[in-house]
Short mmCIF file of N, CA and C in Angstrom, two decimals:
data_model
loop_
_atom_site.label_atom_id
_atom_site.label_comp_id
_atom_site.label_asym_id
_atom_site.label_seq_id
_atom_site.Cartn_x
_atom_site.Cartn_y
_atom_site.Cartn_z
N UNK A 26 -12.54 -35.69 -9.37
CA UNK A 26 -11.96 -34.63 -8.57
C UNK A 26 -12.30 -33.26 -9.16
N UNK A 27 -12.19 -33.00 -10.85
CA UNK A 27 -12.71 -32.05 -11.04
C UNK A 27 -13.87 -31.49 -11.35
N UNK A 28 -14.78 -32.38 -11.19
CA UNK A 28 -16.28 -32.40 -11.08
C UNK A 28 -16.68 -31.75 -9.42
N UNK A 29 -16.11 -32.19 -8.63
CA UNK A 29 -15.62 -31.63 -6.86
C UNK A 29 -15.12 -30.33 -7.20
N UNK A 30 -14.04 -30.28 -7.70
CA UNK A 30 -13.63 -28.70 -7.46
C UNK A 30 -12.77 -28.12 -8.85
N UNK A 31 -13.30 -27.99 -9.62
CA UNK A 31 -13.57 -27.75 -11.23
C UNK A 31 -11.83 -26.76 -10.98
N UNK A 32 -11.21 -26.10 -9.65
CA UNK A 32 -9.86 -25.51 -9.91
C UNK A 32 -8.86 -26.50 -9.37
N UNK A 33 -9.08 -27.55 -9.27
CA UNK A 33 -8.19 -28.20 -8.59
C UNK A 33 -6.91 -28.13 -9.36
N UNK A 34 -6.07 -27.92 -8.54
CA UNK A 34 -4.54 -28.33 -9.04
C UNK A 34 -3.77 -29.16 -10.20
N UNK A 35 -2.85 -29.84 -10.92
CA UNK A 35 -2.25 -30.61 -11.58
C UNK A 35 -1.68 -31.18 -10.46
N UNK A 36 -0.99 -30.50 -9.62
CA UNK A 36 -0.37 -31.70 -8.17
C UNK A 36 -1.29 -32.16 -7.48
N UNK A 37 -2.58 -31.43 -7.35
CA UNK A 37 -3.58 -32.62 -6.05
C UNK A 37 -4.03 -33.52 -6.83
N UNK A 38 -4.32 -33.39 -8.68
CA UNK A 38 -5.01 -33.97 -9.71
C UNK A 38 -4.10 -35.25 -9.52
N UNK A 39 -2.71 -35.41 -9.59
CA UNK A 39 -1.41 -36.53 -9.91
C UNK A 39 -1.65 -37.10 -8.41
N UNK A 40 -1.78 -36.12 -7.17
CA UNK A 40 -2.05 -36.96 -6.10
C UNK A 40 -2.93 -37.70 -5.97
N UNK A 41 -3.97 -37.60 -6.13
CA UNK A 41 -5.24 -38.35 -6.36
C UNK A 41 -4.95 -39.49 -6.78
N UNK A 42 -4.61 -38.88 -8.39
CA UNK A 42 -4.18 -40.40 -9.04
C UNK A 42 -3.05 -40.88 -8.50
N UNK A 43 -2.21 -41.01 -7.75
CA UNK A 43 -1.27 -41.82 -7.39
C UNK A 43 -0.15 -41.77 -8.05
N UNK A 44 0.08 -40.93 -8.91
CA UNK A 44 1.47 -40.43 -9.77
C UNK A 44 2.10 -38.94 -9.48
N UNK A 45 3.09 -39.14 -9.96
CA UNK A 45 3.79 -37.68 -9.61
C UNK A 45 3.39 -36.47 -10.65
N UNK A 46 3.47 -35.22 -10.23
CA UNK A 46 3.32 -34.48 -10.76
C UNK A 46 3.88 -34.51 -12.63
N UNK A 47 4.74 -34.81 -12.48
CA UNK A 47 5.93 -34.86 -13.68
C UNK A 47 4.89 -36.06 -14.61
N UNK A 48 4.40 -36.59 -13.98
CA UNK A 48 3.99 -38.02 -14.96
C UNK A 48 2.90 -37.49 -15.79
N UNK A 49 1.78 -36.55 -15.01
CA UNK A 49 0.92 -35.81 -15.55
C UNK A 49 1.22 -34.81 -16.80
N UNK A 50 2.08 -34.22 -16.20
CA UNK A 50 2.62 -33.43 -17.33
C UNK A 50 3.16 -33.48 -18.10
N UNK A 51 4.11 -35.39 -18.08
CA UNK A 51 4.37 -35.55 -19.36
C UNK A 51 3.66 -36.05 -20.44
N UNK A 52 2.20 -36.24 -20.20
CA UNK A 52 1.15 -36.31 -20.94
C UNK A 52 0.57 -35.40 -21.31
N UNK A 53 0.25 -34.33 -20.44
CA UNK A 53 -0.27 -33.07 -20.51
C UNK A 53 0.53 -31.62 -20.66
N UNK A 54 0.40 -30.58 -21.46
CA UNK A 54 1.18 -29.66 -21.10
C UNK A 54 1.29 -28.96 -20.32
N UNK A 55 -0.57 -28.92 -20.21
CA UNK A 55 -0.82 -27.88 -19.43
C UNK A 55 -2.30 -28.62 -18.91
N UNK A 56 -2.54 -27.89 -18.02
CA UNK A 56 -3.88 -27.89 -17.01
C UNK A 56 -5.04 -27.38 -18.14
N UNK A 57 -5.14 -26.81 -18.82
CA UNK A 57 -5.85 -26.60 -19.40
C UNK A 57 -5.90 -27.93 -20.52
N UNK A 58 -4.63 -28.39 -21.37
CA UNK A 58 -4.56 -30.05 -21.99
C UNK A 58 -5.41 -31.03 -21.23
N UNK A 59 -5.65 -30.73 -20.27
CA UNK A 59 -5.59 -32.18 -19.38
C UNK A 59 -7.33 -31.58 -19.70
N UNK A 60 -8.02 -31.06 -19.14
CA UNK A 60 -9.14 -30.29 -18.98
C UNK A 60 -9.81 -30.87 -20.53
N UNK A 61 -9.33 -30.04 -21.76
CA UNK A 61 -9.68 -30.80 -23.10
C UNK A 61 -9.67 -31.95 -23.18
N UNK A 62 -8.53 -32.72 -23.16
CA UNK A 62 -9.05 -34.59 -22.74
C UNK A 62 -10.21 -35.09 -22.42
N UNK A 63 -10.18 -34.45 -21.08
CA UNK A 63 -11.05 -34.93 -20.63
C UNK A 63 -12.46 -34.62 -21.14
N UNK A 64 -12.97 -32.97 -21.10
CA UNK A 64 -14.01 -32.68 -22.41
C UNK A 64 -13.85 -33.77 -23.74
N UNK A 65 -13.02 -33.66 -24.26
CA UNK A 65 -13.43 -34.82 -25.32
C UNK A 65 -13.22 -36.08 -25.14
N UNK A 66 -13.01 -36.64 -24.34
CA UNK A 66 -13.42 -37.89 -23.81
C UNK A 66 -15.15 -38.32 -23.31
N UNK A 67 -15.42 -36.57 -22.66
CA UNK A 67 -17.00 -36.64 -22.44
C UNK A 67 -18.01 -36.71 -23.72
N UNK A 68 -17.11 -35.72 -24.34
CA UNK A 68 -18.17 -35.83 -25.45
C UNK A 68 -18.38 -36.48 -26.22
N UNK A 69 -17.23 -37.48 -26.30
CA UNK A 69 -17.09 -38.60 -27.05
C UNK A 69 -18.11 -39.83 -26.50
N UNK A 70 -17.78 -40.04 -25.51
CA UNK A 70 -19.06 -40.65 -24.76
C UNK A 70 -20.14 -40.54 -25.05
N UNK A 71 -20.82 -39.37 -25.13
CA UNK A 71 -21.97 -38.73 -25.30
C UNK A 71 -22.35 -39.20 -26.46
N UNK A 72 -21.66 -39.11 -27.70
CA UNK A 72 -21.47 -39.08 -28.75
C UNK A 72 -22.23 -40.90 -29.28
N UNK A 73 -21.07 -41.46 -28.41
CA UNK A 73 -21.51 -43.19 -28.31
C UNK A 73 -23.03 -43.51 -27.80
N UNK A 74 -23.10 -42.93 -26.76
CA UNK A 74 -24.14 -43.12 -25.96
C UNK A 74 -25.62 -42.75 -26.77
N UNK A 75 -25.55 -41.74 -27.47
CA UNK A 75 -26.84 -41.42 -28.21
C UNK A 75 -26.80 -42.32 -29.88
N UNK A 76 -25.63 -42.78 -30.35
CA UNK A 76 -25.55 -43.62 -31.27
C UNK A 76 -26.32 -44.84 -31.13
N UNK A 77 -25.60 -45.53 -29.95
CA UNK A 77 -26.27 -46.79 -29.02
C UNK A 77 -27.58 -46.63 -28.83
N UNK A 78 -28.14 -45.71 -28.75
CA UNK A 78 -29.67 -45.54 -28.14
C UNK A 78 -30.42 -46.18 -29.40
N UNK A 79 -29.91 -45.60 -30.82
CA UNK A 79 -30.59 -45.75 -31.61
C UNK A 79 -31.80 -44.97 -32.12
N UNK A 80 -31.75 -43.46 -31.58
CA UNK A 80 -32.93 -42.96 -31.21
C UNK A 80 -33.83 -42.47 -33.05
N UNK A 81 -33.69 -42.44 -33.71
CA UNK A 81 -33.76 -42.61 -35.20
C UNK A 81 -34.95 -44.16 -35.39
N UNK A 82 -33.82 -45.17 -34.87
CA UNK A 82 -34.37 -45.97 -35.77
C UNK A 82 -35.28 -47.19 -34.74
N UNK A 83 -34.64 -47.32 -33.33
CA UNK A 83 -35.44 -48.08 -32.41
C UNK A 83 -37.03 -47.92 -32.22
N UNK A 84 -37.97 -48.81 -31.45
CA UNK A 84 -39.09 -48.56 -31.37
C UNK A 84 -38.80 -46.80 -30.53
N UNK A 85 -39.88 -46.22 -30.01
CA UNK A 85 -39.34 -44.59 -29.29
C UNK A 85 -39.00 -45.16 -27.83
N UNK A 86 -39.82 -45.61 -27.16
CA UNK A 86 -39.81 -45.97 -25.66
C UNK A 86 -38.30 -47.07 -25.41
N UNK A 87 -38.39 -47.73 -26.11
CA UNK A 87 -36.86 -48.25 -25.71
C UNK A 87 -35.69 -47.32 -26.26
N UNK A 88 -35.54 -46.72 -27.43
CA UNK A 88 -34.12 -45.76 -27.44
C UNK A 88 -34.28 -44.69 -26.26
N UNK A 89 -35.68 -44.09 -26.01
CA UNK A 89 -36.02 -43.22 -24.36
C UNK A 89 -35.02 -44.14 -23.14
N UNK A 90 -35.37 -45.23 -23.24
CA UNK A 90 -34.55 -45.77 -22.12
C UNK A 90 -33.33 -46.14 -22.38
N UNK A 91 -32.66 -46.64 -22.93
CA UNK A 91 -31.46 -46.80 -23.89
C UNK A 91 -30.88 -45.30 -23.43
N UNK A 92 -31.24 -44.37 -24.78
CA UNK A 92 -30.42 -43.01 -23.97
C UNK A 92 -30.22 -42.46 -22.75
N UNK A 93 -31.51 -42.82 -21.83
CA UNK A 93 -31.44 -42.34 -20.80
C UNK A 93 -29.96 -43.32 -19.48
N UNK A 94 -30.23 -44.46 -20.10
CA UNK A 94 -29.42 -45.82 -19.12
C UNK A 94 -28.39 -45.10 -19.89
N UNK A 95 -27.72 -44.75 -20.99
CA UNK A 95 -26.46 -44.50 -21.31
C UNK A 95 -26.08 -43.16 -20.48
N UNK A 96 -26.71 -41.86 -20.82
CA UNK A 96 -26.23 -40.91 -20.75
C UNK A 96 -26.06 -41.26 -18.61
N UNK A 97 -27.07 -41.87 -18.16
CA UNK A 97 -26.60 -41.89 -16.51
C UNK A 97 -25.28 -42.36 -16.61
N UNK A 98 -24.65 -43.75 -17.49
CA UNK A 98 -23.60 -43.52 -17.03
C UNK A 98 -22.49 -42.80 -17.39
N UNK A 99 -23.07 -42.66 -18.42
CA UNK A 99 -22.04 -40.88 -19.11
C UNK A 99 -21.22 -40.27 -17.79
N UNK A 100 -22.55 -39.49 -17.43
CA UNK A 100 -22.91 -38.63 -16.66
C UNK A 100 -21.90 -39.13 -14.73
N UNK A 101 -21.93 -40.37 -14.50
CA UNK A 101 -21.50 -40.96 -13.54
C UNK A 101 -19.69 -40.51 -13.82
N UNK A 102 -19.70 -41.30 -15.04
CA UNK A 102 -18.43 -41.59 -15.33
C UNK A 102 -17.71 -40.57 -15.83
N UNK A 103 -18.07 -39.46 -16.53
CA UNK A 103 -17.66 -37.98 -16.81
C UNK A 103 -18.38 -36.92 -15.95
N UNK A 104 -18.23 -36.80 -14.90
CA UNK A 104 -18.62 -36.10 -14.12
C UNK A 104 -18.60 -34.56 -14.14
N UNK A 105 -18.15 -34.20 -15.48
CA UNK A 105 -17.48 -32.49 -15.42
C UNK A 105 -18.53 -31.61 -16.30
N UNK A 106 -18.46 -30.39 -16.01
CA UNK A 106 -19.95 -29.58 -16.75
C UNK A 106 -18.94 -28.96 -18.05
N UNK A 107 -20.07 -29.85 -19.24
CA UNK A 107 -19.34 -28.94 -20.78
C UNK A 107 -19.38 -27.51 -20.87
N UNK A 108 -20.31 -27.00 -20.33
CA UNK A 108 -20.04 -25.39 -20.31
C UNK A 108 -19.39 -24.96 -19.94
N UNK A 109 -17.91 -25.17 -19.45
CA UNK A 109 -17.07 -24.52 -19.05
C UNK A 109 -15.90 -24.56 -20.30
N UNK A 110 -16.49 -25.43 -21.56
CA UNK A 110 -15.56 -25.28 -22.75
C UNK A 110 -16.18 -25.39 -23.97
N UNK A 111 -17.50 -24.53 -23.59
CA UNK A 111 -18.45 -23.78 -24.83
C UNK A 111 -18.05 -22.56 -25.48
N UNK A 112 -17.11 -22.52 -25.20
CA UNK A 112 -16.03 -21.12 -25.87
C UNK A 112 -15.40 -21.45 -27.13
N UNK A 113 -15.31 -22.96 -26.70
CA UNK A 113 -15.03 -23.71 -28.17
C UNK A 113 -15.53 -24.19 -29.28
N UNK A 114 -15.35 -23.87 -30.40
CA UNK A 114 -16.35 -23.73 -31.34
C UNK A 114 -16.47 -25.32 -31.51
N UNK A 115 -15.48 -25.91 -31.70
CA UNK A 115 -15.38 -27.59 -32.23
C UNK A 115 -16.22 -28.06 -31.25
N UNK A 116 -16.12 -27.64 -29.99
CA UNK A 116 -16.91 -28.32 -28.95
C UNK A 116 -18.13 -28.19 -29.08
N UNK A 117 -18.37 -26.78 -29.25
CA UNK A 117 -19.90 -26.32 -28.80
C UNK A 117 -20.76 -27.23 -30.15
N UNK A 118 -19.94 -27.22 -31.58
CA UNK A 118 -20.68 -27.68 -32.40
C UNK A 118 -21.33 -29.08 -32.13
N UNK A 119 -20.05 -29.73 -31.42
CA UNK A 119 -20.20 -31.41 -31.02
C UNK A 119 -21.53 -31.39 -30.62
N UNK A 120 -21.49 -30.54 -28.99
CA UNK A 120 -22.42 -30.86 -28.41
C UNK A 120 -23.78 -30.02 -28.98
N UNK A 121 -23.90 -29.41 -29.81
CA UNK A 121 -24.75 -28.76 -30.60
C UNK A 121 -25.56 -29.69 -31.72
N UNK A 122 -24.78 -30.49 -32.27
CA UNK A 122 -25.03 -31.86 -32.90
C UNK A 122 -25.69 -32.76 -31.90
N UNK A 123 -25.22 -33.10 -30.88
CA UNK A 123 -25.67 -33.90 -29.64
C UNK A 123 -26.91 -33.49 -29.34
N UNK A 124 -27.35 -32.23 -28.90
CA UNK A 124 -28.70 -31.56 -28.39
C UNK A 124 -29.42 -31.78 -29.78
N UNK A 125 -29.12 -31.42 -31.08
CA UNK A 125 -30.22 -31.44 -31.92
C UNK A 125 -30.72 -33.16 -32.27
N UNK A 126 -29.51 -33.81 -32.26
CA UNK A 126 -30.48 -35.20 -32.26
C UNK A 126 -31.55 -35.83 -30.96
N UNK A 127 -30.92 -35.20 -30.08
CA UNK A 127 -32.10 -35.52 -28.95
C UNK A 127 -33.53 -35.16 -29.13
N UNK A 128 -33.26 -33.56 -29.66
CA UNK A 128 -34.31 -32.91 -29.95
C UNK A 128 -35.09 -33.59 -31.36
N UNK A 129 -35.17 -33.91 -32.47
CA UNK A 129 -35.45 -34.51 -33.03
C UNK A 129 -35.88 -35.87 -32.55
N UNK A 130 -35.51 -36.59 -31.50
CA UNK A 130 -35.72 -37.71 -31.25
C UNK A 130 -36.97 -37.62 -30.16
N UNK A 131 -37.09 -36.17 -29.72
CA UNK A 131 -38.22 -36.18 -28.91
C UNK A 131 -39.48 -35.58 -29.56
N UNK A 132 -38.91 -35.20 -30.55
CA UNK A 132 -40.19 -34.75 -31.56
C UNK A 132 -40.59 -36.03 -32.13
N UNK A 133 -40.29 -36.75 -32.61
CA UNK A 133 -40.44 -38.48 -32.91
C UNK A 133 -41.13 -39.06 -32.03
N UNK A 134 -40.59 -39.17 -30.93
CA UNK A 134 -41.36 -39.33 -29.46
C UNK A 134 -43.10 -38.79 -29.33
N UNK A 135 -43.03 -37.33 -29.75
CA UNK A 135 -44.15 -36.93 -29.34
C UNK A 135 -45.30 -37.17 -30.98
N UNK A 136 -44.29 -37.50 -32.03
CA UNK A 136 -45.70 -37.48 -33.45
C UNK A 136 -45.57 -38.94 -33.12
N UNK A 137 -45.09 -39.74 -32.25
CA UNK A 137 -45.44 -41.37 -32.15
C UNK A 137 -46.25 -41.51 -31.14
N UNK A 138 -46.99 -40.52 -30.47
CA UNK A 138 -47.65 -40.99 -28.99
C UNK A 138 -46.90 -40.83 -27.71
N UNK A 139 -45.69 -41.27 -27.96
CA UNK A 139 -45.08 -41.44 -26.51
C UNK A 139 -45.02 -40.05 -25.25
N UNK A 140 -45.19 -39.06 -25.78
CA UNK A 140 -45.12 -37.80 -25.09
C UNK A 140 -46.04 -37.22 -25.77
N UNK A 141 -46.93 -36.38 -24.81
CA UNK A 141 -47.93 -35.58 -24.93
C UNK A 141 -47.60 -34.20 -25.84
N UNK A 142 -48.48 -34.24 -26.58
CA UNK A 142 -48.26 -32.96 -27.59
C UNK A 142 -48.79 -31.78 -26.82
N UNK A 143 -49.72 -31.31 -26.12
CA UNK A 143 -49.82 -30.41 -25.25
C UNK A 143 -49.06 -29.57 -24.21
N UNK A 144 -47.95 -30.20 -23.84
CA UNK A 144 -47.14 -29.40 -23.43
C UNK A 144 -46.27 -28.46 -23.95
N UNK A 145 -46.06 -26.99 -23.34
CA UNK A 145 -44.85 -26.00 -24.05
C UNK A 145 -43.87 -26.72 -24.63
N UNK A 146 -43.65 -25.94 -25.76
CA UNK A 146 -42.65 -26.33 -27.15
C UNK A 146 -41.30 -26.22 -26.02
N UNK A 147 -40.40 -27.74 -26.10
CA UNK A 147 -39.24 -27.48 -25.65
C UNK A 147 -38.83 -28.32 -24.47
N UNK A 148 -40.55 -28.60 -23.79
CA UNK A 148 -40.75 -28.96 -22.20
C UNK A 148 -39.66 -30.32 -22.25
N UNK A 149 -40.08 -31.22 -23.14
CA UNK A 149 -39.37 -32.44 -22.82
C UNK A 149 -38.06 -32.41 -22.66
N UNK A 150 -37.17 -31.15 -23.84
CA UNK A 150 -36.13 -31.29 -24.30
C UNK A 150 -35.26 -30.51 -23.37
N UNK A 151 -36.27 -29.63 -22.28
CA UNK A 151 -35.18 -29.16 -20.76
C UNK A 151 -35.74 -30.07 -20.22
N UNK A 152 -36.87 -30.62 -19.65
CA UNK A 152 -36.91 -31.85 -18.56
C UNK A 152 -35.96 -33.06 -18.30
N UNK A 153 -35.81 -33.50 -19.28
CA UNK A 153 -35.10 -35.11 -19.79
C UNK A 153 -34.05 -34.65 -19.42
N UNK A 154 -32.63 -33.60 -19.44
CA UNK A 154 -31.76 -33.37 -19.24
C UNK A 154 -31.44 -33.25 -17.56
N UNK A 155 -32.54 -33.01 -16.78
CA UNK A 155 -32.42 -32.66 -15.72
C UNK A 155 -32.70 -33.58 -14.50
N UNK A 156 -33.99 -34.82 -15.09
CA UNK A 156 -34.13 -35.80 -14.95
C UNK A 156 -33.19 -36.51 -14.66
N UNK A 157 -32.20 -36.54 -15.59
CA UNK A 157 -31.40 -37.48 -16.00
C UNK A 157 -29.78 -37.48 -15.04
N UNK A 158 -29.38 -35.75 -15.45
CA UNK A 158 -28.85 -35.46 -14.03
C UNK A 158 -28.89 -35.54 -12.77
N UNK A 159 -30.31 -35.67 -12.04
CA UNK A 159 -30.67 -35.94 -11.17
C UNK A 159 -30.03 -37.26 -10.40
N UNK A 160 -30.85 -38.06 -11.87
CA UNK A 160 -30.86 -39.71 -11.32
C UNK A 160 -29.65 -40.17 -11.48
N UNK A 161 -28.52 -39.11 -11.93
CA UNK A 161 -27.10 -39.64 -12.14
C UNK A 161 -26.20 -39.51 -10.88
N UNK A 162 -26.68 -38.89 -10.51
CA UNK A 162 -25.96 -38.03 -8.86
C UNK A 162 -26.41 -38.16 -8.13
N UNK A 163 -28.03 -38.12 -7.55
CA UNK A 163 -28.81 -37.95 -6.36
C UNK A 163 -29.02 -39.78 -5.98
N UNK A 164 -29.29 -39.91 -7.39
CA UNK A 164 -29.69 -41.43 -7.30
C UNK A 164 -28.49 -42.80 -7.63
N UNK A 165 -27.13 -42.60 -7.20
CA UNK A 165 -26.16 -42.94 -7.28
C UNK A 165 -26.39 -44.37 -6.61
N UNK A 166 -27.27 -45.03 -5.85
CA UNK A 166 -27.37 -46.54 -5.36
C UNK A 166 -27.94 -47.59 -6.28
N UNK A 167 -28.68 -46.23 -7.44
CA UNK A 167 -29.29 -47.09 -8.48
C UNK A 167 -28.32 -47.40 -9.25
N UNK A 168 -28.53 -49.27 -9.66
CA UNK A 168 -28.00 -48.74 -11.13
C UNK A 168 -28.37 -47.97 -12.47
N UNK A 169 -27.66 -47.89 -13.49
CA UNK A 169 -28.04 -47.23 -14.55
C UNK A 169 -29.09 -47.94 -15.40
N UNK A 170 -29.50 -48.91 -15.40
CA UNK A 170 -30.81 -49.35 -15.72
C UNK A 170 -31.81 -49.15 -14.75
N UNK A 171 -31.91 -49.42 -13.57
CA UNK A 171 -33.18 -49.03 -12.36
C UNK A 171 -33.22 -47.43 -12.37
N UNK A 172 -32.08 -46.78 -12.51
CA UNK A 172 -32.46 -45.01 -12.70
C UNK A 172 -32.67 -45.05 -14.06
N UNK A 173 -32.52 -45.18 -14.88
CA UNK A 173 -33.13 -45.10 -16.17
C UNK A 173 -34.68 -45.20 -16.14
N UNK A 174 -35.24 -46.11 -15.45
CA UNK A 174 -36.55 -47.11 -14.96
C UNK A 174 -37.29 -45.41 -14.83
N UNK A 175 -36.33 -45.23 -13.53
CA UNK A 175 -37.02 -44.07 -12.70
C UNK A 175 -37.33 -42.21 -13.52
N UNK A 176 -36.29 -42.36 -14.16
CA UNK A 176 -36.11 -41.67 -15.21
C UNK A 176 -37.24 -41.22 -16.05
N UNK A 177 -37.70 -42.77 -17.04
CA UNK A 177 -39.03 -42.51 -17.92
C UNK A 177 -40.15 -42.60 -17.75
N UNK A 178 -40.18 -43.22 -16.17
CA UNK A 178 -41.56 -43.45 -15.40
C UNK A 178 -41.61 -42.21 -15.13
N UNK A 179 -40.86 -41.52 -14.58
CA UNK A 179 -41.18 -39.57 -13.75
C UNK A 179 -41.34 -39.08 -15.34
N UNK A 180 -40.88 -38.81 -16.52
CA UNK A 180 -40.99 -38.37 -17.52
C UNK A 180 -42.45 -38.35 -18.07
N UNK A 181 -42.59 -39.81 -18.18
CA UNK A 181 -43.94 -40.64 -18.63
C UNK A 181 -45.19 -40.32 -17.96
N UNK A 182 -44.89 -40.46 -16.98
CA UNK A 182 -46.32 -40.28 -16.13
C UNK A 182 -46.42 -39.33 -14.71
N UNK A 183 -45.29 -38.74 -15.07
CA UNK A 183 -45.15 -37.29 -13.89
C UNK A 183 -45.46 -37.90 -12.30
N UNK A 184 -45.31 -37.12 -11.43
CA UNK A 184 -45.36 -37.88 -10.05
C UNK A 184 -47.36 -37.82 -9.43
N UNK A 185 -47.77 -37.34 -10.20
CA UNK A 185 -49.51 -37.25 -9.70
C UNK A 185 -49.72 -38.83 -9.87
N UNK A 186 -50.53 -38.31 -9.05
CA UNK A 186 -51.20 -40.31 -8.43
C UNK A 186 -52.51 -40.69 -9.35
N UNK A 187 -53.03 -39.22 -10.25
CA UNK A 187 -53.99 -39.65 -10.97
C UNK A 187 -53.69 -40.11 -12.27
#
């Protein structure tokens, strides 16, 4: 719901869920509590999800797919944009930690072969993110392994037919 409409209410939030206002809030203090939860619930995810990949120590092309099959369902299942609680230092660091192991993992990627060294410094490390978003939302019939599929094939070998 707040991925839909990032101001939604604490009463349409409890309606949704099927509880009363009061029930929310006796978990939460505030709308903004509830909001952090949920950020660190995402990032915690995130957190798992690039652990799981293995991207360090797996062959490169399977932690590529690995991260990518995780973060879709990250991405499915935490539906909310972290920049709206990059104000936070604890956060921003999290996910600051998060971006630099990717990044490292695509530099690995590219001194192993798997990605072309010729492209602008960086290319992979905005592509893959956007990719990935894509195939998390647009491509919602897939599962998270068949968009993953789709994911490192468009990455891998771009959409040219040559």
């Amino acid at each position: 719901m707040l991925a839909a409409d990032p101001g939604a209410s604490i009463a349409s939030i409890a309606a949704q869920a099927g509880v009363d206002r009061r029930t929310v809030y006796r978990r939460f203090d505030s709308r903004e509590d509830l909001l952090a939860a949920i950020y660190e619930a995402r990032l915690t995810a995130i957190e798992r999800a690039i652990e799981d990949a293995r991207l360090r120590e797996a062959p490169v092309a399977v932690a590529l797919h690995r991260y990518v099959e995780n973060i879709i369902a990250v991405n499915r299942s935490w539906p909310v944009d972290l920049t709206r609680m990059l104000a936070d230092d604890t956060v921003r660091a999290r996910r600051d930690a998060a971006v630099r192991e990717v990044d490292v993992f695509l530099r690995r990627a590219t001194d192993e072969g798997l990605l072309r060294p010729d492209q602008p410094q960086g290319w992979a490390a905005t592509l893959l993110p956007e990719l990935v978003n894509l195939a998390a939302h647009q491509q919602a019939h897939l599962g998270p392994g068949r968009a993953a599929d789709v994911v490192v094939d468009t990455l891998l070998c771009g959409l040219g037919a040559s």
